[in-house]
């Protein structure tokens, strides 16, 4: 286990530096950009990635990198458990949200409406577009693609690409956008809290962190609704992907590229 000590010390150092910097608020036109310690830690972690910084390779062997990837899911569990403790005391407000909490899960199909035309018609992607656009490609969605197509397929490549980009950039986007959208005074804070639950632990943390920093007096409500939404996303997202999103994306791809399927049938 001694070979993993540099990894743990490096992670501890990154966390310590991020916490010392603390929350930074940057006022802009419509509102305030709130930068959280999780963003600094994430950015420094990317910068020190052995695949990016050659000097780090001497400190972190490949086995450490593999361990770090495995530990992400384990490390996020206490955070998810903490969210679970907020659901019970706020159950009245969750029930009050009622159908809105369930209907908002239809937003899982938004990636198809927004991303599919760009992937197919603008970027001219092939079948990679199916895996890349049928969902936000978190772990349950990757499992679905792996089971149906295999991760070595074009669909698998598309899904893995979005998964990697979402892991690298999604945390930043989810930390910055909610306070800015909140400042527009268009959406209720409860709606924004529900939007945090997309099925990703890191995105959930960044999103709720930004909202709670902007409205600390509503912190419990934000955390409870976000947690409930995230649970629903895990519970329903796989079925929505399996029975609705993936077949719909396949159908759209066949309609967008009929010549490809005509050639295959001949």
PDB file of C-alpha atoms in Angstrom:
ATOM      1  CA  UNK A   1       0.000   0.000   0.000  1.00  0.00           C
ATOM      2  CA  UNK A   2       3.021   2.291   0.347  1.00  0.00           C
ATOM      3  CA  UNK A   3       2.980   2.882  -3.410  1.00  0.00           C
ATOM      4  CA  UNK A   4      -0.364   4.686  -3.032  1.00  0.00           C
ATOM      5  CA  UNK A   5       0.869   7.120  -0.354  1.00  0.00           C
ATOM      6  CA  UNK A   6       1.989   9.787  -2.905  1.00  0.00           C
ATOM      7  CA  UNK A   7      -1.487   9.706  -4.450  1.00  0.00           C
ATOM      8  CA  UNK A   8      -3.214  10.255  -1.098  1.00  0.00           C
ATOM      9  CA  UNK A   9      -0.798  13.026  -0.111  1.00  0.00           C
ATOM     10  CA  UNK A  10      -1.279  14.767  -3.439  1.00  0.00           C
ATOM     11  CA  UNK A  11      -5.068  14.608  -3.125  1.00  0.00           C
ATOM     12  CA  UNK A  12      -4.886  15.884   0.459  1.00  0.00           C
ATOM     13  CA  UNK A  13      -2.694  18.786  -0.649  1.00  0.00           C
ATOM     14  CA  UNK A  14      -5.083  19.719  -3.475  1.00  0.00           C
ATOM     15  CA  UNK A  15      -8.056  19.679  -1.108  1.00  0.00           C
ATOM     16  CA  UNK A  16      -6.216  21.771   1.493  1.00  0.00           C
ATOM     17  CA  UNK A  17      -5.256  24.431  -1.062  1.00  0.00           C
ATOM     18  CA  UNK A  18      -8.783  24.531  -2.496  1.00  0.00           C
ATOM     19  CA  UNK A  19     -10.330  24.976   0.959  1.00  0.00           C
ATOM     20  CA  UNK A  20      -7.839  27.735   1.830  1.00  0.00           C
ATOM     21  CA  UNK A  21      -8.862  29.661  -1.289  1.00  0.00           C
ATOM     22  CA  UNK A  22     -12.531  29.250  -0.330  1.00  0.00           C
ATOM     23  CA  UNK A  23     -15.548  30.596  -2.222  1.00  0.00           C
ATOM     24  CA  UNK A  24     -14.891  33.349  -4.752  1.00  0.00           C
ATOM     25  CA  UNK A  25     -17.759  35.538  -5.986  1.00  0.00           C
ATOM     26  CA  UNK A  26     -17.289  37.401  -9.265  1.00  0.00           C
ATOM     27  CA  UNK A  27     -20.060  39.968  -9.977  1.00  0.00           C
ATOM     28  CA  UNK A  28     -21.023  40.230 -13.642  1.00  0.00           C
ATOM     29  CA  UNK A  29     -23.862  41.927 -15.453  1.00  0.00           C
ATOM     30  CA  UNK A  30     -26.857  39.739 -14.634  1.00  0.00           C
ATOM     31  CA  UNK A  31     -25.641  38.162 -11.440  1.00  0.00           C
ATOM     32  CA  UNK A  32     -22.660  36.616  -9.719  1.00  0.00           C
ATOM     33  CA  UNK A  33     -20.397  33.779 -10.775  1.00  0.00           C
ATOM     34  CA  UNK A  34     -19.708  31.646  -7.708  1.00  0.00           C
ATOM     35  CA  UNK A  35     -16.494  29.628  -7.789  1.00  0.00           C
ATOM     36  CA  UNK A  36     -16.415  26.810  -5.260  1.00  0.00           C
ATOM     37  CA  UNK A  37     -13.441  24.884  -3.836  1.00  0.00           C
ATOM     38  CA  UNK A  38     -14.545  21.809  -5.784  1.00  0.00           C
ATOM     39  CA  UNK A  39     -13.760  23.723  -8.988  1.00  0.00           C
ATOM     40  CA  UNK A  40     -10.212  24.596  -7.924  1.00  0.00           C
ATOM     41  CA  UNK A  41      -9.603  21.027  -6.794  1.00  0.00           C
ATOM     42  CA  UNK A  42     -10.946  19.710 -10.072  1.00  0.00           C
ATOM     43  CA  UNK A  43      -8.856  22.129 -12.152  1.00  0.00           C
ATOM     44  CA  UNK A  44      -5.639  21.383 -10.246  1.00  0.00           C
ATOM     45  CA  UNK A  45      -6.355  17.655 -10.465  1.00  0.00           C
ATOM     46  CA  UNK A  46      -6.674  17.903 -14.243  1.00  0.00           C
ATOM     47  CA  UNK A  47      -3.487  19.980 -14.495  1.00  0.00           C
ATOM     48  CA  UNK A  48      -1.562  17.394 -12.455  1.00  0.00           C
ATOM     49  CA  UNK A  49      -2.920  14.438 -14.422  1.00  0.00           C
ATOM     50  CA  UNK A  50       0.033  12.195 -15.393  1.00  0.00           C
ATOM     51  CA  UNK A  51      -1.372  12.068 -18.924  1.00  0.00           C
ATOM     52  CA  UNK A  52      -1.021  15.865 -19.142  1.00  0.00           C
ATOM     53  CA  UNK A  53       1.950  16.705 -16.926  1.00  0.00           C
ATOM     54  CA  UNK A  54       4.975  14.441 -17.538  1.00  0.00           C
ATOM     55  CA  UNK A  55       6.561  15.391 -14.204  1.00  0.00           C
ATOM     56  CA  UNK A  56       3.640  13.832 -12.345  1.00  0.00           C
ATOM     57  CA  UNK A  57       4.286  10.437 -13.924  1.00  0.00           C
ATOM     58  CA  UNK A  58       7.354  10.011 -11.721  1.00  0.00           C
ATOM     59  CA  UNK A  59       5.199  10.511  -8.632  1.00  0.00           C
ATOM     60  CA  UNK A  60       2.072   8.614  -9.688  1.00  0.00           C
ATOM     61  CA  UNK A  61       2.552   5.245 -11.431  1.00  0.00           C
ATOM     62  CA  UNK A  62      -0.230   3.877 -13.681  1.00  0.00           C
ATOM     63  CA  UNK A  63      -1.552   1.706 -10.845  1.00  0.00           C
ATOM     64  CA  UNK A  64      -2.228   4.853  -8.792  1.00  0.00           C
ATOM     65  CA  UNK A  65      -4.160   6.419 -11.635  1.00  0.00           C
ATOM     66  CA  UNK A  66      -6.251   3.269 -11.928  1.00  0.00           C
ATOM     67  CA  UNK A  67      -6.963   3.346  -8.190  1.00  0.00           C
ATOM     68  CA  UNK A  68      -7.970   7.011  -8.361  1.00  0.00           C
ATOM     69  CA  UNK A  69     -10.543   6.239 -11.051  1.00  0.00           C
ATOM     70  CA  UNK A  70     -12.020   3.456  -8.932  1.00  0.00           C
ATOM     71  CA  UNK A  71     -12.095   5.584  -5.796  1.00  0.00           C
ATOM     72  CA  UNK A  72     -14.261   8.308  -7.368  1.00  0.00           C
ATOM     73  CA  UNK A  73     -17.454   6.310  -6.866  1.00  0.00           C
ATOM     74  CA  UNK A  74     -16.476   5.316  -3.327  1.00  0.00           C
ATOM     75  CA  UNK A  75     -15.450   8.843  -2.340  1.00  0.00           C
ATOM     76  CA  UNK A  76     -18.745  10.334  -3.491  1.00  0.00           C
ATOM     77  CA  UNK A  77     -20.850   7.912  -1.419  1.00  0.00           C
ATOM     78  CA  UNK A  78     -20.683   9.877   1.878  1.00  0.00           C
ATOM     79  CA  UNK A  79     -21.797  12.950  -0.019  1.00  0.00           C
ATOM     80  CA  UNK A  80     -24.770  11.120  -1.523  1.00  0.00           C
ATOM     81  CA  UNK A  81     -25.598   9.714   1.927  1.00  0.00           C
ATOM     82  CA  UNK A  82     -25.606  13.249   3.327  1.00  0.00           C
ATOM     83  CA  UNK A  83     -28.108  14.228   0.665  1.00  0.00           C
ATOM     84  CA  UNK A  84     -30.288  11.316   1.709  1.00  0.00           C
ATOM     85  CA  UNK A  85     -30.490  12.674   5.261  1.00  0.00           C
ATOM     86  CA  UNK A  86     -31.961  15.923   3.944  1.00  0.00           C
ATOM     87  CA  UNK A  87     -34.843  14.259   2.121  1.00  0.00           C
ATOM     88  CA  UNK A  88     -36.749  13.067   5.212  1.00  0.00           C
ATOM     89  CA  UNK A  89     -36.982  16.387   7.089  1.00  0.00           C
ATOM     90  CA  UNK A  90     -38.009  18.156   3.865  1.00  0.00           C
ATOM     91  CA  UNK A  91     -40.537  15.547   2.732  1.00  0.00           C
ATOM     92  CA  UNK A  92     -43.440  17.991   2.940  1.00  0.00           C
ATOM     93  CA  UNK A  93     -41.789  20.334   0.450  1.00  0.00           C
ATOM     94  CA  UNK A  94     -40.892  17.416  -1.808  1.00  0.00           C
ATOM     95  CA  UNK A  95     -44.526  16.253  -1.814  1.00  0.00           C
ATOM     96  CA  UNK A  96     -45.604  19.836  -2.406  1.00  0.00           C
ATOM     97  CA  UNK A  97     -43.490  19.874  -5.563  1.00  0.00           C
ATOM     98  CA  UNK A  98     -45.659  16.935  -6.656  1.00  0.00           C
ATOM     99  CA  UNK A  99     -45.930  16.249 -10.389  1.00  0.00           C
ATOM    100  CA  UNK A 100     -43.258  18.819 -11.191  1.00  0.00           C
ATOM    101  CA  UNK A 101     -40.613  16.583  -9.649  1.00  0.00           C
ATOM    102  CA  UNK A 102     -41.693  13.642 -11.815  1.00  0.00           C
ATOM    103  CA  UNK A 103     -42.408  15.525 -15.040  1.00  0.00           C
ATOM    104  CA  UNK A 104     -39.038  17.267 -14.967  1.00  0.00           C
ATOM    105  CA  UNK A 105     -37.498  13.862 -15.621  1.00  0.00           C
ATOM    106  CA  UNK A 106     -38.695  14.285 -19.211  1.00  0.00           C
ATOM    107  CA  UNK A 107     -35.841  16.762 -19.433  1.00  0.00           C
ATOM    108  CA  UNK A 108     -33.623  13.714 -19.877  1.00  0.00           C
ATOM    109  CA  UNK A 109     -34.801  13.757 -23.497  1.00  0.00           C
ATOM    110  CA  UNK A 110     -33.532  17.318 -23.950  1.00  0.00           C
ATOM    111  CA  UNK A 111     -30.105  16.105 -25.023  1.00  0.00           C
ATOM    112  CA  UNK A 112     -31.668  14.548 -28.107  1.00  0.00           C
ATOM    113  CA  UNK A 113     -33.476  17.727 -29.113  1.00  0.00           C
ATOM    114  CA  UNK A 114     -30.441  19.943 -28.573  1.00  0.00           C
ATOM    115  CA  UNK A 115     -27.427  17.793 -29.336  1.00  0.00           C
ATOM    116  CA  UNK A 116     -28.582  15.356 -32.029  1.00  0.00           C
ATOM    117  CA  UNK A 117     -29.028  17.937 -34.838  1.00  0.00           C
ATOM    118  CA  UNK A 118     -25.646  19.473 -34.022  1.00  0.00           C
ATOM    119  CA  UNK A 119     -23.901  16.093 -33.932  1.00  0.00           C
ATOM    120  CA  UNK A 120     -25.418  14.779 -37.171  1.00  0.00           C
ATOM    121  CA  UNK A 121     -25.860  17.845 -39.371  1.00  0.00           C
ATOM    122  CA  UNK A 122     -23.193  20.251 -38.123  1.00  0.00           C
ATOM    123  CA  UNK A 123     -20.402  17.963 -36.895  1.00  0.00           C
ATOM    124  CA  UNK A 124     -21.262  15.231 -39.430  1.00  0.00           C
ATOM    125  CA  UNK A 125     -20.867  12.468 -36.863  1.00  0.00           C
ATOM    126  CA  UNK A 126     -21.719   8.886 -37.761  1.00  0.00           C
ATOM    127  CA  UNK A 127     -23.306   6.367 -35.421  1.00  0.00           C
ATOM    128  CA  UNK A 128     -21.215   7.899 -32.646  1.00  0.00           C
ATOM    129  CA  UNK A 129     -23.994  10.488 -32.501  1.00  0.00           C
ATOM    130  CA  UNK A 130     -26.405   7.867 -31.137  1.00  0.00           C
ATOM    131  CA  UNK A 131     -24.305   7.116 -28.076  1.00  0.00           C
ATOM    132  CA  UNK A 132     -23.295  10.744 -27.639  1.00  0.00           C
ATOM    133  CA  UNK A 133     -26.742  12.346 -27.703  1.00  0.00           C
ATOM    134  CA  UNK A 134     -29.336   9.923 -26.314  1.00  0.00           C
ATOM    135  CA  UNK A 135     -28.462  11.009 -22.736  1.00  0.00           C
ATOM    136  CA  UNK A 136     -25.837  12.875 -20.702  1.00  0.00           C
ATOM    137  CA  UNK A 137     -23.950   9.573 -20.607  1.00  0.00           C
ATOM    138  CA  UNK A 138     -23.437   8.911 -16.942  1.00  0.00           C
ATOM    139  CA  UNK A 139     -22.694   5.461 -15.541  1.00  0.00           C
ATOM    140  CA  UNK A 140     -26.166   3.865 -16.036  1.00  0.00           C
ATOM    141  CA  UNK A 141     -26.269   5.151 -19.617  1.00  0.00           C
ATOM    142  CA  UNK A 142     -22.789   3.802 -20.320  1.00  0.00           C
ATOM    143  CA  UNK A 143     -23.888   0.421 -19.007  1.00  0.00           C
ATOM    144  CA  UNK A 144     -26.843   0.469 -21.398  1.00  0.00           C
ATOM    145  CA  UNK A 145     -24.649   1.303 -24.392  1.00  0.00           C
ATOM    146  CA  UNK A 146     -22.068  -1.289 -23.366  1.00  0.00           C
ATOM    147  CA  UNK A 147     -24.743  -3.977 -23.108  1.00  0.00           C
ATOM    148  CA  UNK A 148     -26.443  -3.183 -26.418  1.00  0.00           C
ATOM    149  CA  UNK A 149     -23.538  -2.161 -28.656  1.00  0.00           C
ATOM    150  CA  UNK A 150     -20.297  -2.674 -26.714  1.00  0.00           C
ATOM    151  CA  UNK A 151     -17.970   0.150 -25.768  1.00  0.00           C
ATOM    152  CA  UNK A 152     -15.691  -0.615 -28.746  1.00  0.00           C
ATOM    153  CA  UNK A 153     -18.524   0.214 -31.167  1.00  0.00           C
ATOM    154  CA  UNK A 154     -19.108   3.663 -32.723  1.00  0.00           C
ATOM    155  CA  UNK A 155     -22.021   4.148 -30.320  1.00  0.00           C
ATOM    156  CA  UNK A 156     -19.725   3.231 -27.432  1.00  0.00           C
ATOM    157  CA  UNK A 157     -17.086   5.696 -28.616  1.00  0.00           C
ATOM    158  CA  UNK A 158     -19.686   8.466 -28.725  1.00  0.00           C
ATOM    159  CA  UNK A 159     -20.945   7.655 -25.247  1.00  0.00           C
ATOM    160  CA  UNK A 160     -17.448   7.451 -23.764  1.00  0.00           C
ATOM    161  CA  UNK A 161     -16.498  10.745 -25.400  1.00  0.00           C
ATOM    162  CA  UNK A 162     -19.414  12.556 -23.806  1.00  0.00           C
ATOM    163  CA  UNK A 163     -18.752  10.812 -20.490  1.00  0.00           C
ATOM    164  CA  UNK A 164     -15.144  12.051 -20.485  1.00  0.00           C
ATOM    165  CA  UNK A 165     -16.045  15.585 -21.527  1.00  0.00           C
ATOM    166  CA  UNK A 166     -18.867  15.690 -18.987  1.00  0.00           C
ATOM    167  CA  UNK A 167     -16.502  14.587 -16.254  1.00  0.00           C
ATOM    168  CA  UNK A 168     -13.930  17.234 -17.190  1.00  0.00           C
ATOM    169  CA  UNK A 169     -16.193  20.178 -18.028  1.00  0.00           C
ATOM    170  CA  UNK A 170     -19.620  19.351 -16.593  1.00  0.00           C
ATOM    171  CA  UNK A 171     -18.604  20.204 -13.044  1.00  0.00           C
ATOM    172  CA  UNK A 172     -17.531  23.697 -14.078  1.00  0.00           C
ATOM    173  CA  UNK A 173     -20.700  24.323 -16.079  1.00  0.00           C
ATOM    174  CA  UNK A 174     -22.976  23.050 -13.314  1.00  0.00           C
ATOM    175  CA  UNK A 175     -21.224  25.213 -10.723  1.00  0.00           C
ATOM    176  CA  UNK A 176     -21.421  28.446 -12.697  1.00  0.00           C
ATOM    177  CA  UNK A 177     -24.783  28.256 -14.468  1.00  0.00           C
ATOM    178  CA  UNK A 178     -27.322  27.895 -11.584  1.00  0.00           C
ATOM    179  CA  UNK A 179     -26.443  31.168  -9.787  1.00  0.00           C
ATOM    180  CA  UNK A 180     -26.475  33.013 -13.109  1.00  0.00           C
ATOM    181  CA  UNK A 181     -29.847  31.582 -14.129  1.00  0.00           C
ATOM    182  CA  UNK A 182     -31.173  32.281 -10.633  1.00  0.00           C
ATOM    183  CA  UNK A 183     -30.183  35.930 -11.054  1.00  0.00           C
ATOM    184  CA  UNK A 184     -32.406  36.188 -14.148  1.00  0.00           C
ATOM    185  CA  UNK A 185     -35.403  35.641 -11.839  1.00  0.00           C
ATOM    186  CA  UNK A 186     -37.162  33.479 -14.425  1.00  0.00           C
ATOM    187  CA  UNK A 187     -37.165  30.118 -12.632  1.00  0.00           C
ATOM    188  CA  UNK A 188     -38.132  29.308  -9.075  1.00  0.00           C
ATOM    189  CA  UNK A 189     -35.192  28.150  -6.975  1.00  0.00           C
ATOM    190  CA  UNK A 190     -36.997  24.841  -6.455  1.00  0.00           C
ATOM    191  CA  UNK A 191     -36.998  24.229 -10.194  1.00  0.00           C
ATOM    192  CA  UNK A 192     -33.288  24.952 -10.353  1.00  0.00           C
ATOM    193  CA  UNK A 193     -32.684  22.607  -7.421  1.00  0.00           C
ATOM    194  CA  UNK A 194     -34.510  19.830  -9.269  1.00  0.00           C
ATOM    195  CA  UNK A 195     -32.396  20.483 -12.348  1.00  0.00           C
ATOM    196  CA  UNK A 196     -29.269  19.639 -10.331  1.00  0.00           C
ATOM    197  CA  UNK A 197     -30.268  15.976 -10.123  1.00  0.00           C
ATOM    198  CA  UNK A 198     -28.992  14.687 -13.449  1.00  0.00           C
ATOM    199  CA  UNK A 199     -27.546  11.444 -12.154  1.00  0.00           C
ATOM    200  CA  UNK A 200     -23.987  12.644 -11.590  1.00  0.00           C
ATOM    201  CA  UNK A 201     -22.530  12.988  -8.108  1.00  0.00           C
ATOM    202  CA  UNK A 202     -19.914  15.600  -9.032  1.00  0.00           C
ATOM    203  CA  UNK A 203     -22.370  17.676 -11.069  1.00  0.00           C
ATOM    204  CA  UNK A 204     -24.920  17.430  -8.254  1.00  0.00           C
ATOM    205  CA  UNK A 205     -22.341  18.677  -5.766  1.00  0.00           C
ATOM    206  CA  UNK A 206     -21.277  21.594  -7.946  1.00  0.00           C
ATOM    207  CA  UNK A 207     -24.822  22.606  -8.859  1.00  0.00           C
ATOM    208  CA  UNK A 208     -26.259  22.518  -5.352  1.00  0.00           C
ATOM    209  CA  UNK A 209     -23.116  24.153  -3.970  1.00  0.00           C
ATOM    210  CA  UNK A 210     -23.625  27.153  -6.236  1.00  0.00           C
ATOM    211  CA  UNK A 211     -27.307  27.482  -5.378  1.00  0.00           C
ATOM    212  CA  UNK A 212     -26.776  27.098  -1.636  1.00  0.00           C
ATOM    213  CA  UNK A 213     -23.995  29.684  -1.744  1.00  0.00           C
ATOM    214  CA  UNK A 214     -26.392  32.105  -3.461  1.00  0.00           C
ATOM    215  CA  UNK A 215     -29.377  31.316  -1.161  1.00  0.00           C
ATOM    216  CA  UNK A 216     -28.022  29.829   2.074  1.00  0.00           C
ATOM    217  CA  UNK A 217     -31.338  30.358   3.879  1.00  0.00           C
ATOM    218  CA  UNK A 218     -32.975  27.833   1.515  1.00  0.00           C
ATOM    219  CA  UNK A 219     -30.123  25.347   1.682  1.00  0.00           C
ATOM    220  CA  UNK A 220     -32.130  22.458   3.153  1.00  0.00           C
ATOM    221  CA  UNK A 221     -34.874  22.796   0.538  1.00  0.00           C
ATOM    222  CA  UNK A 222     -32.351  22.966  -2.304  1.00  0.00           C
ATOM    223  CA  UNK A 223     -30.471  19.902  -1.085  1.00  0.00           C
ATOM    224  CA  UNK A 224     -33.635  17.891  -0.501  1.00  0.00           C
ATOM    225  CA  UNK A 225     -35.180  18.592  -3.911  1.00  0.00           C
ATOM    226  CA  UNK A 226     -31.868  18.031  -5.687  1.00  0.00           C
ATOM    227  CA  UNK A 227     -31.369  14.723  -3.878  1.00  0.00           C
ATOM    228  CA  UNK A 228     -34.913  13.558  -4.673  1.00  0.00           C
ATOM    229  CA  UNK A 229     -34.448  14.526  -8.315  1.00  0.00           C
ATOM    230  CA  UNK A 230     -31.142  12.691  -8.491  1.00  0.00           C
ATOM    231  CA  UNK A 231     -32.693   9.559  -7.006  1.00  0.00           C
ATOM    232  CA  UNK A 232     -35.523   9.716  -9.543  1.00  0.00           C
ATOM    233  CA  UNK A 233     -33.025  10.161 -12.342  1.00  0.00           C
ATOM    234  CA  UNK A 234     -31.197   7.005 -11.282  1.00  0.00           C
ATOM    235  CA  UNK A 235     -34.493   5.150 -10.844  1.00  0.00           C
ATOM    236  CA  UNK A 236     -36.172   6.238 -14.071  1.00  0.00           C
ATOM    237  CA  UNK A 237     -33.282   7.383 -16.249  1.00  0.00           C
ATOM    238  CA  UNK A 238     -32.236   3.871 -17.245  1.00  0.00           C
ATOM    239  CA  UNK A 239     -35.771   2.940 -18.288  1.00  0.00           C
ATOM    240  CA  UNK A 240     -36.282   6.219 -20.146  1.00  0.00           C
ATOM    241  CA  UNK A 241     -33.023   5.576 -21.977  1.00  0.00           C
ATOM    242  CA  UNK A 242     -33.814   1.929 -22.720  1.00  0.00           C
ATOM    243  CA  UNK A 243     -37.421   2.274 -23.870  1.00  0.00           C
ATOM    244  CA  UNK A 244     -37.673   5.871 -25.124  1.00  0.00           C
ATOM    245  CA  UNK A 245     -34.441   7.825 -25.604  1.00  0.00           C
ATOM    246  CA  UNK A 246     -32.267   5.209 -27.302  1.00  0.00           C
ATOM    247  CA  UNK A 247     -34.972   3.911 -29.696  1.00  0.00           C
ATOM    248  CA  UNK A 248     -35.916   7.522 -30.511  1.00  0.00           C
ATOM    249  CA  UNK A 249     -32.300   8.440 -31.257  1.00  0.00           C
ATOM    250  CA  UNK A 250     -31.909   5.336 -33.431  1.00  0.00           C
ATOM    251  CA  UNK A 251     -35.061   6.273 -35.354  1.00  0.00           C
ATOM    252  CA  UNK A 252     -33.898   9.852 -35.843  1.00  0.00           C
ATOM    253  CA  UNK A 253     -30.519   8.640 -37.083  1.00  0.00           C
ATOM    254  CA  UNK A 254     -32.171   6.343 -39.633  1.00  0.00           C
ATOM    255  CA  UNK A 255     -34.288   9.265 -40.840  1.00  0.00           C
ATOM    256  CA  UNK A 256     -31.260  11.597 -40.977  1.00  0.00           C
ATOM    257  CA  UNK A 257     -29.048   9.075 -42.818  1.00  0.00           C
ATOM    258  CA  UNK A 258     -31.398   6.957 -44.975  1.00  0.00           C
ATOM    259  CA  UNK A 259     -28.715   6.352 -47.605  1.00  0.00           C
ATOM    260  CA  UNK A 260     -26.512   4.606 -45.049  1.00  0.00           C
ATOM    261  CA  UNK A 261     -29.222   2.087 -44.237  1.00  0.00           C
ATOM    262  CA  UNK A 262     -30.287   1.700 -47.869  1.00  0.00           C
ATOM    263  CA  UNK A 263     -26.699   0.750 -48.765  1.00  0.00           C
ATOM    264  CA  UNK A 264     -26.565  -1.734 -45.901  1.00  0.00           C
ATOM    265  CA  UNK A 265     -29.777  -3.435 -47.001  1.00  0.00           C
ATOM    266  CA  UNK A 266     -28.461  -3.829 -50.548  1.00  0.00           C
TER     267      UNK A 266
END
